[in-house]
PDB file of C-alpha atoms in Angstrom:
ATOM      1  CA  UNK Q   1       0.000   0.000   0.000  1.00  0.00           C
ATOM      2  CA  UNK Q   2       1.120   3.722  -0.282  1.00  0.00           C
ATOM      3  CA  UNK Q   3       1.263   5.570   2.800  1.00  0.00           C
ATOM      4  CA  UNK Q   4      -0.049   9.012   2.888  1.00  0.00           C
ATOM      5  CA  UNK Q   5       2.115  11.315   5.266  1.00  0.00           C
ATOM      6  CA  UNK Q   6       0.906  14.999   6.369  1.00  0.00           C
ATOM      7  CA  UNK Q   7       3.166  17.196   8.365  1.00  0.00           C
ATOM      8  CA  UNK Q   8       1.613  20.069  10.045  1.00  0.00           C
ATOM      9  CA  UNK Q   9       4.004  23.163  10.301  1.00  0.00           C
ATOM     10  CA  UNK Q  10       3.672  26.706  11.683  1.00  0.00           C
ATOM     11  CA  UNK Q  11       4.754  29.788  10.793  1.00  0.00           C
ATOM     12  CA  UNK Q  12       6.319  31.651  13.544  1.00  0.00           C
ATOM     13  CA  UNK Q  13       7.678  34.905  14.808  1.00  0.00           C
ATOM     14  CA  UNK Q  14      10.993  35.157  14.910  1.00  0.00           C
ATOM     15  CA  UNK Q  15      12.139  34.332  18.310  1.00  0.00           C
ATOM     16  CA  UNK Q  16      15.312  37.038  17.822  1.00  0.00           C
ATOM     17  CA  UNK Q  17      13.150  40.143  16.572  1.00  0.00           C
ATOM     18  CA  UNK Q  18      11.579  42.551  18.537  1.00  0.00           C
ATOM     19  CA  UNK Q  19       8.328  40.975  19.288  1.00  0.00           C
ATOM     20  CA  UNK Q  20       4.782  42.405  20.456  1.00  0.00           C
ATOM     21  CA  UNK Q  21       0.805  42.595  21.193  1.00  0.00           C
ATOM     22  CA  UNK Q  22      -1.207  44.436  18.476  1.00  0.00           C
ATOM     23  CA  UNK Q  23      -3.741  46.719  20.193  1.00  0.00           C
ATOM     24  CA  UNK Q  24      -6.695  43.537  19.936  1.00  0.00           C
ATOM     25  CA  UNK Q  25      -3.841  41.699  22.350  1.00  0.00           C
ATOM     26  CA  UNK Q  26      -2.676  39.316  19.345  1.00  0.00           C
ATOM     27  CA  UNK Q  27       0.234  38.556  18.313  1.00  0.00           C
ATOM     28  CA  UNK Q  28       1.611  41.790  15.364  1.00  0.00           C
ATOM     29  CA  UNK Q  29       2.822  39.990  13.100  1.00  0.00           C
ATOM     30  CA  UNK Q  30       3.726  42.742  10.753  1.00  0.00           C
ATOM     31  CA  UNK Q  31       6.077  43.903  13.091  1.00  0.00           C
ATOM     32  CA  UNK Q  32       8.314  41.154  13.118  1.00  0.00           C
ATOM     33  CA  UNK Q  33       9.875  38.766  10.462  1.00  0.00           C
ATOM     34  CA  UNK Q  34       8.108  35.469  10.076  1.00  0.00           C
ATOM     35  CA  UNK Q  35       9.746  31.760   9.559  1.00  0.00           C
ATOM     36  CA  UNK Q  36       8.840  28.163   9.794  1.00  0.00           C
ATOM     37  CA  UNK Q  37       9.004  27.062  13.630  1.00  0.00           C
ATOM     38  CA  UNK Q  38      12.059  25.604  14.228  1.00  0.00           C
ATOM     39  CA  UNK Q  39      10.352  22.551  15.795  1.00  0.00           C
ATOM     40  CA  UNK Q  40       8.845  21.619  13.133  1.00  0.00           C
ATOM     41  CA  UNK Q  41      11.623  20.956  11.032  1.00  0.00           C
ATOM     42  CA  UNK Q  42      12.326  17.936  13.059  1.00  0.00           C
ATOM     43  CA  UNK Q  43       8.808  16.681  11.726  1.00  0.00           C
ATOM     44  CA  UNK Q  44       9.511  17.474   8.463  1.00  0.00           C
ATOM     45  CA  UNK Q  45      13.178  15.704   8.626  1.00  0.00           C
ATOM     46  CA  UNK Q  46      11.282  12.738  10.011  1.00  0.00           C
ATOM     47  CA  UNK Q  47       8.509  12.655   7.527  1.00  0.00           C
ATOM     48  CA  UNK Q  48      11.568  12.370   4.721  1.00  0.00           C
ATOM     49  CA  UNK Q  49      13.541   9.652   6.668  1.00  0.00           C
ATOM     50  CA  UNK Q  50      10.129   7.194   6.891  1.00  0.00           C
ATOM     51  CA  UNK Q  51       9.467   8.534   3.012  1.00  0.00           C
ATOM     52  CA  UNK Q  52      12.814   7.428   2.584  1.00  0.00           C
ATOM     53  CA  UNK Q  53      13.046   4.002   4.142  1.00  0.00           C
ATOM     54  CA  UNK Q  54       9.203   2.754   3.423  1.00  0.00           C
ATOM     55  CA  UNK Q  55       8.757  -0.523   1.747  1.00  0.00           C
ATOM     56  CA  UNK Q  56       5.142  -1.178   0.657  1.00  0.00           C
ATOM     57  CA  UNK Q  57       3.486  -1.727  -2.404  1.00  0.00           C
ATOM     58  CA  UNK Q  58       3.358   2.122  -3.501  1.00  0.00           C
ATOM     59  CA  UNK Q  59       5.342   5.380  -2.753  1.00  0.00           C
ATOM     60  CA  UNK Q  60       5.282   7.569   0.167  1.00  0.00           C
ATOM     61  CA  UNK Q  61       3.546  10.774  -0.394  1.00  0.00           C
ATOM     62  CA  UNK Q  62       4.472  13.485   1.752  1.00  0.00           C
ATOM     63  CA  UNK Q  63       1.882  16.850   2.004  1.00  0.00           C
ATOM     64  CA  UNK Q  64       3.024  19.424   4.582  1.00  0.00           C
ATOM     65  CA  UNK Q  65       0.068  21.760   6.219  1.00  0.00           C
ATOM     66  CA  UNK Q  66      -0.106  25.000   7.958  1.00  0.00           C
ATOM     67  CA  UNK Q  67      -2.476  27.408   9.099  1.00  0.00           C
ATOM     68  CA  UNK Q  68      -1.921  30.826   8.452  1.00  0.00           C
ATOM     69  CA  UNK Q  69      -1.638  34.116   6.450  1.00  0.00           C
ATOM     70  CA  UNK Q  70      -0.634  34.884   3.276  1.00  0.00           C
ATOM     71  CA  UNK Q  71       2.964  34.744   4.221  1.00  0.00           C
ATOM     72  CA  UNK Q  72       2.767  31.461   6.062  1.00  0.00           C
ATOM     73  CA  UNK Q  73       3.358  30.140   2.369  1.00  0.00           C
ATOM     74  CA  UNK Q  74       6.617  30.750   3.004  1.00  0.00           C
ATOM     75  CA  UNK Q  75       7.169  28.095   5.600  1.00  0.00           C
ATOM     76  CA  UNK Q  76       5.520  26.002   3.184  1.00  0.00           C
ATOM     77  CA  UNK Q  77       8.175  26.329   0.747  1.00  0.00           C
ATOM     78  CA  UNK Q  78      10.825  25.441   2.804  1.00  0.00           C
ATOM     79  CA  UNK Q  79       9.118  22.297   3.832  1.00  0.00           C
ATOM     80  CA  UNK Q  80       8.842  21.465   0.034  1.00  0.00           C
ATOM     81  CA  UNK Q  81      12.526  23.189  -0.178  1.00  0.00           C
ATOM     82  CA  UNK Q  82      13.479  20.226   2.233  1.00  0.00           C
ATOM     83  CA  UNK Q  83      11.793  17.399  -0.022  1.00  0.00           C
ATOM     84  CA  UNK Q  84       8.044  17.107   0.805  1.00  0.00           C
ATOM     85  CA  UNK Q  85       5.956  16.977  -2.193  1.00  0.00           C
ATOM     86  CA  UNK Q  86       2.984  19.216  -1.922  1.00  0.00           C
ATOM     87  CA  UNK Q  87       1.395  21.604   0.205  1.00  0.00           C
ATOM     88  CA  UNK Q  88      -1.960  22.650   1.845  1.00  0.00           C
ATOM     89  CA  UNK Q  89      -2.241  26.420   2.799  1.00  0.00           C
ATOM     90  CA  UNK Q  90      -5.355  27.126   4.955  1.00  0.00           C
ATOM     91  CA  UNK Q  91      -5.946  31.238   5.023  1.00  0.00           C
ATOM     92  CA  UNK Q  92      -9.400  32.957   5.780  1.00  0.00           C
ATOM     93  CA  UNK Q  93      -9.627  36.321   7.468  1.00  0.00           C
ATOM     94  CA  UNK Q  94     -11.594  34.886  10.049  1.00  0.00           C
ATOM     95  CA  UNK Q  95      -8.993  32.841  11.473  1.00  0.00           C
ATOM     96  CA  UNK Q  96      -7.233  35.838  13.427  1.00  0.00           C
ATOM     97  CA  UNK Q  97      -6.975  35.316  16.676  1.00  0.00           C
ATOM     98  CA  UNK Q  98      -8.041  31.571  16.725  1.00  0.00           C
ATOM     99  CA  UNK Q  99      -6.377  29.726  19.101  1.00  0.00           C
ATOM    100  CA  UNK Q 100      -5.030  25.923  19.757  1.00  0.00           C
ATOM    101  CA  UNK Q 101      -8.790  24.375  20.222  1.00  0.00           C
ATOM    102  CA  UNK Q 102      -9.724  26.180  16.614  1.00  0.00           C
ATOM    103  CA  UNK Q 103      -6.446  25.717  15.221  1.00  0.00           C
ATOM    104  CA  UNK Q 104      -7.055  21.923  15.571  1.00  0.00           C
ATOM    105  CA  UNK Q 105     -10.522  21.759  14.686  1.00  0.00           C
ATOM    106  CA  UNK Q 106      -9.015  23.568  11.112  1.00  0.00           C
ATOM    107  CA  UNK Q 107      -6.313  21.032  11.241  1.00  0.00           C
ATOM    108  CA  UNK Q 108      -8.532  18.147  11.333  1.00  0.00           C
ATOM    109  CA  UNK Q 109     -10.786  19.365   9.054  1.00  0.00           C
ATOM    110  CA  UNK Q 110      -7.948  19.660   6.376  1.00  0.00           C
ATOM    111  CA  UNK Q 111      -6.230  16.338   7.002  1.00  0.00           C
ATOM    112  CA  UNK Q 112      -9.733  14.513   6.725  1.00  0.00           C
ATOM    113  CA  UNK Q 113     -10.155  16.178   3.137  1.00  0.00           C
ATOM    114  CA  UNK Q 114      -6.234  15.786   2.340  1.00  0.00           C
ATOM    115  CA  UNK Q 115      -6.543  11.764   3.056  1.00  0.00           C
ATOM    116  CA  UNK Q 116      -3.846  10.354   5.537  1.00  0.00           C
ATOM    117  CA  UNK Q 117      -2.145   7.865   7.036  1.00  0.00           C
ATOM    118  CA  UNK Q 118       0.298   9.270   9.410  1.00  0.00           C
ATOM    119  CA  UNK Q 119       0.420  12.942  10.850  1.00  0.00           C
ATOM    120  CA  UNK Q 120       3.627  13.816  11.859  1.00  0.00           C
ATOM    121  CA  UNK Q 121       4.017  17.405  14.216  1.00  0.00           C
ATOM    122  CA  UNK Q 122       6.630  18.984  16.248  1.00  0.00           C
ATOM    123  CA  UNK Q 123       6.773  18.780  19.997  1.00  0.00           C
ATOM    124  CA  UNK Q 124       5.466  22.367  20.245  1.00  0.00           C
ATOM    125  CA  UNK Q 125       5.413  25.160  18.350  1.00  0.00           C
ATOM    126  CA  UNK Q 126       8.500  28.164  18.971  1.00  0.00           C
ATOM    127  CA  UNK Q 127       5.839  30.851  19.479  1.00  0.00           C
ATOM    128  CA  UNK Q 128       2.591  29.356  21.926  1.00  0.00           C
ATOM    129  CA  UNK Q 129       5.708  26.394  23.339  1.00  0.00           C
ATOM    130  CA  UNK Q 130       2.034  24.674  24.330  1.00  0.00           C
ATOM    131  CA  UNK Q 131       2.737  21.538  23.458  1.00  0.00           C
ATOM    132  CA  UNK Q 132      -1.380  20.161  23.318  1.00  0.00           C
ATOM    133  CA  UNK Q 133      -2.316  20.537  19.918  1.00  0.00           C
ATOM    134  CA  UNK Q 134      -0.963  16.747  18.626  1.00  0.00           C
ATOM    135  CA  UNK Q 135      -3.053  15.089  21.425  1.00  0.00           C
ATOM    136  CA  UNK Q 136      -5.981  17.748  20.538  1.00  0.00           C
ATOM    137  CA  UNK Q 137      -5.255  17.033  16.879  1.00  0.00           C
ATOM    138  CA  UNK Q 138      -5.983  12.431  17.366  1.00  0.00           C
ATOM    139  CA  UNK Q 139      -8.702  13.335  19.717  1.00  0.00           C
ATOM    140  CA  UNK Q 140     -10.693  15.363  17.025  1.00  0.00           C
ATOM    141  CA  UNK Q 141      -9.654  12.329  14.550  1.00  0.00           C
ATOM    142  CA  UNK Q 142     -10.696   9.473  16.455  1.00  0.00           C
ATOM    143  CA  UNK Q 143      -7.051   7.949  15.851  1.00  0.00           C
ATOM    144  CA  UNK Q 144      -3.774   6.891  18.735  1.00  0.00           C
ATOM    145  CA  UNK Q 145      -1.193   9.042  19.518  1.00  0.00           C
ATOM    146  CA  UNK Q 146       2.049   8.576  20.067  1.00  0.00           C
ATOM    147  CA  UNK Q 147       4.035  11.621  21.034  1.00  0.00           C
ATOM    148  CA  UNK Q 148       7.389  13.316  22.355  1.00  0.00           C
ATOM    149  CA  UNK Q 149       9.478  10.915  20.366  1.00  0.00           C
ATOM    150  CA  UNK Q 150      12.935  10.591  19.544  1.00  0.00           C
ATOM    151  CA  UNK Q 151      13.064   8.090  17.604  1.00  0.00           C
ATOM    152  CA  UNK Q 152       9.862   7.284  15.040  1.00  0.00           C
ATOM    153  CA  UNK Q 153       9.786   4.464  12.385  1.00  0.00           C
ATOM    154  CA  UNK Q 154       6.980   2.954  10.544  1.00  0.00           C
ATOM    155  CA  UNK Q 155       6.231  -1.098   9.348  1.00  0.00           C
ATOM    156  CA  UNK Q 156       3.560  -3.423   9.105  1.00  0.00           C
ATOM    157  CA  UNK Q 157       1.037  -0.765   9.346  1.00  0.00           C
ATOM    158  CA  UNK Q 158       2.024  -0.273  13.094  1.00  0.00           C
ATOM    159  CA  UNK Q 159       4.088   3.488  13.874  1.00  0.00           C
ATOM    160  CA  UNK Q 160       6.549   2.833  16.304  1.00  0.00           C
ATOM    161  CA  UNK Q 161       9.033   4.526  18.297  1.00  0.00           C
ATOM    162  CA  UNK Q 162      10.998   5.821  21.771  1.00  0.00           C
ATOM    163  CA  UNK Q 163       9.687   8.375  24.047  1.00  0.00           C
ATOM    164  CA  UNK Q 164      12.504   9.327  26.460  1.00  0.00           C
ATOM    165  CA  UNK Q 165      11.726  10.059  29.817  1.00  0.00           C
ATOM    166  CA  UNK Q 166      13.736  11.766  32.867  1.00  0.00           C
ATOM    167  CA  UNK Q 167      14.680   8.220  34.412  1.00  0.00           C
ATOM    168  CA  UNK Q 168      13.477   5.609  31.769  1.00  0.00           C
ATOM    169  CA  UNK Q 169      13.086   5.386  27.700  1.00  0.00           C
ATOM    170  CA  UNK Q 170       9.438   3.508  26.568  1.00  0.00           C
ATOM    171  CA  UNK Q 171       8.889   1.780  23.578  1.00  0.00           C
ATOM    172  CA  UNK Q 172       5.658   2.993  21.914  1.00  0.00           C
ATOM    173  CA  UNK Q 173       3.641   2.075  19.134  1.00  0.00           C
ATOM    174  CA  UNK Q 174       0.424   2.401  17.365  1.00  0.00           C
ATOM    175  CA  UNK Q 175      -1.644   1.391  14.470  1.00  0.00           C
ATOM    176  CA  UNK Q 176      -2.142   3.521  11.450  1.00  0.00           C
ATOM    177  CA  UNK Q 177      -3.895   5.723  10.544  1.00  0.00           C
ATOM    178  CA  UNK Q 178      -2.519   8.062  14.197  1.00  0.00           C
ATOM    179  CA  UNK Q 179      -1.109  11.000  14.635  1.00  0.00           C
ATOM    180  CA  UNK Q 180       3.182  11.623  16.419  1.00  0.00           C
ATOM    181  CA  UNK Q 181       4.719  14.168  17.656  1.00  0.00           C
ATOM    182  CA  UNK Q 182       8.670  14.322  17.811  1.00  0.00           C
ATOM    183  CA  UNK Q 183      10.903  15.962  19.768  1.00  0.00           C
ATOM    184  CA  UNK Q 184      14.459  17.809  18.765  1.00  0.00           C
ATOM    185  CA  UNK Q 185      16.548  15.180  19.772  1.00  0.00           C
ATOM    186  CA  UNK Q 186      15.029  12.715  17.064  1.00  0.00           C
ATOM    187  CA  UNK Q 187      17.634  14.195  14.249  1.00  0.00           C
ATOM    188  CA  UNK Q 188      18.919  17.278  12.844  1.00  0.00           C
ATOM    189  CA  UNK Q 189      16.573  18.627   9.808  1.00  0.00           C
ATOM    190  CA  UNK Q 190      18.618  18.880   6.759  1.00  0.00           C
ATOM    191  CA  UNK Q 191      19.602  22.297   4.756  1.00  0.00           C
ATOM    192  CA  UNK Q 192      17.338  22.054   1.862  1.00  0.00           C
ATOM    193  CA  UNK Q 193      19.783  22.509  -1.615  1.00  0.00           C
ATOM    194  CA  UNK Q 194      19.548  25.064  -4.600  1.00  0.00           C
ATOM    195  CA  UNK Q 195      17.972  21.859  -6.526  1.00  0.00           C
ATOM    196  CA  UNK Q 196      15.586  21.279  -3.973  1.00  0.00           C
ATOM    197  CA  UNK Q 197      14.834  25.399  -3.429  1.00  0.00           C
ATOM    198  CA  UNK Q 198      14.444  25.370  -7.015  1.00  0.00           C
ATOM    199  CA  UNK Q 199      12.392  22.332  -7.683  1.00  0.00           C
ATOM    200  CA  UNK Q 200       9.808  23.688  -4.575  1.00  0.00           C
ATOM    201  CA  UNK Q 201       8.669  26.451  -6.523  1.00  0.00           C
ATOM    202  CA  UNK Q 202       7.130  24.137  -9.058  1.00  0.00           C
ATOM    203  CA  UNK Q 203       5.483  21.966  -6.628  1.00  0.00           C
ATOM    204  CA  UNK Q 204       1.483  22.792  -6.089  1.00  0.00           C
ATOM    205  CA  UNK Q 205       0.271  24.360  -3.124  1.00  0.00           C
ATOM    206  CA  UNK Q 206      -3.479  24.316  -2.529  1.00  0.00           C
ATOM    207  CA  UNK Q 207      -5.401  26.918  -0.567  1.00  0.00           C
ATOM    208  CA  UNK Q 208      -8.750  26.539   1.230  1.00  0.00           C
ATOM    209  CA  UNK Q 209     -10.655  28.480   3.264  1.00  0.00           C
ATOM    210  CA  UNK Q 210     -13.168  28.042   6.179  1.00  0.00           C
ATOM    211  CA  UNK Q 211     -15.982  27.460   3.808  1.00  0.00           C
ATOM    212  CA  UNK Q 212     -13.755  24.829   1.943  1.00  0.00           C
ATOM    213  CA  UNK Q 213     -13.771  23.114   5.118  1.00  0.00           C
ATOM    214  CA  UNK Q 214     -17.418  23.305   6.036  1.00  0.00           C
ATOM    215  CA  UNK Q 215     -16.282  25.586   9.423  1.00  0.00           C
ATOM    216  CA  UNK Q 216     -17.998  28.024  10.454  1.00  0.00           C
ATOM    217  CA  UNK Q 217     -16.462  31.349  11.303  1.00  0.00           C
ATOM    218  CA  UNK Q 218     -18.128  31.421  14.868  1.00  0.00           C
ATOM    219  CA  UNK Q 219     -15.762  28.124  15.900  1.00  0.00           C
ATOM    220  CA  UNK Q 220     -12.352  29.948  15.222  1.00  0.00           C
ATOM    221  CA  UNK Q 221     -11.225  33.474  15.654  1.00  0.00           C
ATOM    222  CA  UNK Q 222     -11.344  35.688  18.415  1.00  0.00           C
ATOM    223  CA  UNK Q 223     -14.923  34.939  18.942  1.00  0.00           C
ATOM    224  CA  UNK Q 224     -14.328  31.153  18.943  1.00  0.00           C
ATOM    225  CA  UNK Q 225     -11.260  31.113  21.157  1.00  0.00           C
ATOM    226  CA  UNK Q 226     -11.308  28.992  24.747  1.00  0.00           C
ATOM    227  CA  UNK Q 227      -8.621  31.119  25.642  1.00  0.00           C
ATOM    228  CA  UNK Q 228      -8.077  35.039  25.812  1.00  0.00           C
ATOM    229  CA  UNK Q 229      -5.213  37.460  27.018  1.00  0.00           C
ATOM    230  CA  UNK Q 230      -6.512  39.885  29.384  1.00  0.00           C
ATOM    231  CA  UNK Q 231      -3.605  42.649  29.566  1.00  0.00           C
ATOM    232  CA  UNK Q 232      -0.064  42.427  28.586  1.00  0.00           C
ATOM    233  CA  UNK Q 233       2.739  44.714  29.623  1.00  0.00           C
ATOM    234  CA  UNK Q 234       6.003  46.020  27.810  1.00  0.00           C
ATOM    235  CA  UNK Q 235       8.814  43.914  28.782  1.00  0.00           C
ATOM    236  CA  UNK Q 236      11.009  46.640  30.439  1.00  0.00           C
ATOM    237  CA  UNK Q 237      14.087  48.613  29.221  1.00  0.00           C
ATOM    238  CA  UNK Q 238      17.370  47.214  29.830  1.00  0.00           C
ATOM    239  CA  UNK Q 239      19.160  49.111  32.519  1.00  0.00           C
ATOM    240  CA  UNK Q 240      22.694  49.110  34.104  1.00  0.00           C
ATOM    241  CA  UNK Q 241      23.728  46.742  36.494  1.00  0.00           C
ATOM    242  CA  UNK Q 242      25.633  46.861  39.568  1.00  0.00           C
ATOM    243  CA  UNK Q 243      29.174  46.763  39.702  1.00  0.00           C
ATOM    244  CA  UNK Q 244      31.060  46.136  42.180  1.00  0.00           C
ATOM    245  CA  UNK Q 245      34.724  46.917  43.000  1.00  0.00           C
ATOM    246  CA  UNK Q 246      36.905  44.717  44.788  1.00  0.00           C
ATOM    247  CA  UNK Q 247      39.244  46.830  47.079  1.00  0.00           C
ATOM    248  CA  UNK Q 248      39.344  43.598  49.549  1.00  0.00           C
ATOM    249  CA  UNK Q 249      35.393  43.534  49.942  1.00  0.00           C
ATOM    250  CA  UNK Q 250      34.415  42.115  46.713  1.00  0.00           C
ATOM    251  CA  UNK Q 251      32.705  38.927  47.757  1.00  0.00           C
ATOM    252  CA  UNK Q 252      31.157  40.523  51.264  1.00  0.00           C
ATOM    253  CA  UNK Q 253      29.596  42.902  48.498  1.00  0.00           C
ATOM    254  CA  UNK Q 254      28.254  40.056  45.978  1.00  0.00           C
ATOM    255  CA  UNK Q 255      27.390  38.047  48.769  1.00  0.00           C
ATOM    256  CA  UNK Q 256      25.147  41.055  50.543  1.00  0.00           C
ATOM    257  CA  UNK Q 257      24.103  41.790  46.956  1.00  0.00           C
ATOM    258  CA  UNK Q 258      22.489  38.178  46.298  1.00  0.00           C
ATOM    259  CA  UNK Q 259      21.121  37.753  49.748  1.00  0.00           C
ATOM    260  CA  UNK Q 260      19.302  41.180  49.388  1.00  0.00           C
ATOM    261  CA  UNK Q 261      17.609  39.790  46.505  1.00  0.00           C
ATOM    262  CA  UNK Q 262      17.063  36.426  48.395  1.00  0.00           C
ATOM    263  CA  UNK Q 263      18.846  34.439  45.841  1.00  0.00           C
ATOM    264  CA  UNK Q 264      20.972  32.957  48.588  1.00  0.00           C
TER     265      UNK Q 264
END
C-alpha cells in the first residue's frame, strides 16, 4: 500500500526580533519577520527519513500543512525546499486570533479532506511552546497518539518509536492511521539545496478556506477562542547593572548583593 504522510508546520515569529501585542492583544505579526518554527523541522526531517526508508506496495507521499496568512506560504516552501511533495495552505480572514482548540478543529478538518495515514508534528510550536495541539489534533480524529518521540519508524502498518523520559526510555507504538509528535533530539533537519529550493517552486500548493472546510467562522477566531489574554505589559528597558569593586570587599559585596535579593 502507499502511505499518505501529512506534516503540520507553523509559521512563527521570529524568536530574535523585537516581538509584540497588536492593540486587539494578538500577536503583530507585521512587526516582526516570520519563519517556519524551528520545531517543526524535526517533523519534516522525520517525515523524509520514513518517506525514505518505506517498503510497501506504492510510494510515500508526503503533504506538509499549515495554518496561516498569506505569508505562512513561506514556511511552506521550505518544507517542500526540504523534499516534501505538496502543500496545503489554509488562510481565511476569520482565522485571526483563533487559538489551539480552533487551530485543531481547522487542522482536522484539512487532514480529513487531504486523506492520511500518518500525521507527523513537532513537539510544540517556537511561538505558543504549548505543546497540546498533537493530542488535541488524534482526539478530534478518532485515531492513537504517540508523542514526544525521539526516535519514530513505521512497518507493518504499526508506527513505532521511543519516548525518552527523565529516568526511563518507553517503547511505543500504534496502528495507522494516528497521529506523532517528535521531539528535537530525534535528528537534525537537513539544509534544503539550490535543486531542492528550485524544484519547490514548481510543486502545487493548494489553498482553502473556512468554507472549503465546512467551518464556520463562529468556531475559530477571536470569537471562537477557549482562551483570551486579558492585559499584557512592555517587557522593560534594559538598565545598568551593579558593579562592584573589589578593594578587599568584593565577595562581602556580591554576597550582601544576592542575599538582598534572596537568591541565597
Amino acid at each position: 500500500m502507499s502511505l499518505r504522510i501529512v506534516v503540520c508546520v507553523k509559521y512563527v515569529p521570529d524568536a530574535t526580533g523585537d516581538r509584540h501585542f497588536a492593540d486587539d492583544l494578538t500577536v503583530d505579526r507585521d512587526d516582526v519577520d516570520g519563519l517556519l518554527s524551528e520545531l517543526d523541522e524535526y517533523a519534516v526531517e522525520q517525515a523524509l527519513q520514513i518517506a525514505g526508508d518505506f517498503d510497501g506496495d506504492g510510494d510515500a507521499e508526503i503533504t506538509v500543512l499549515t495554518v496561516g496568512p498569506e505569508d505562512a506560504k513561506d514556511a511552506l516552501r521550505k518544507a517542500l525546499s526540504m523534499g516534501a511533495d505538496k502543500a496545503v495552505h489554509v488562510e481565511d480572514d476569520d482565522l485571526h486570533g483563533t487559538d489551539v482548540m480552533g487551530t485543531s478543529l481547522v487542522l482536522a478538518k484539512a487532514i480529513e479532506k487531504t486523506g492520511y495515514d500518518l500525521v507527523i508534528c513537532g513537539m510544540a510550536s517556537t511561538d505558543g511552546t504549548m505543546g497540546v495541539l498533537p493530542a488535541i489534533l488524534a482526539e478530534r480524529l478518532g485515531v492513537p497518539q504517540v508523542t514526544l518521540l525521539s526516535e519514530v519508524a513505521v512497518a507493518d502498518g504499526l508506527v513505532k518509536g521511543r519516548r525518552d523520559g527523565d529516568t526511563a526510555s518507553e517503547q511505543l507504538e500504534a496502528s495507522l492511521p494516528a497521529v506523532v509528535s517528535v521531539t528535537d533530539q530525534s535528528g537534525e533537519a537537513r539544509y534544503p539545496s539550490f535543486k531542492g529550493i528550485m524544484a519547490a517552486k514548481k510543486k502545487p500548493v493548494q489553498s482553502w478556506d473556512l468554507e472549503d472546510l465546512e467551518i464556520d467562522a463562529d468556531e475559530v477566531g477571536l470569537e471562537g477562542a477557549w482562551t483570551a489574554v486579558d492585559s499584557a505589559t512592555e517587557r522593560p528597558a534594559r538598565t545598568a547593572g551593579t558593579i562592584v569593586k573589589d578593594e578587599g570587599e568584593g565577595g562581602k559585596q556580591l554576597a550582601a548583593f544576592l542575599a538582598e535579593r534572596k537568591f541565597v
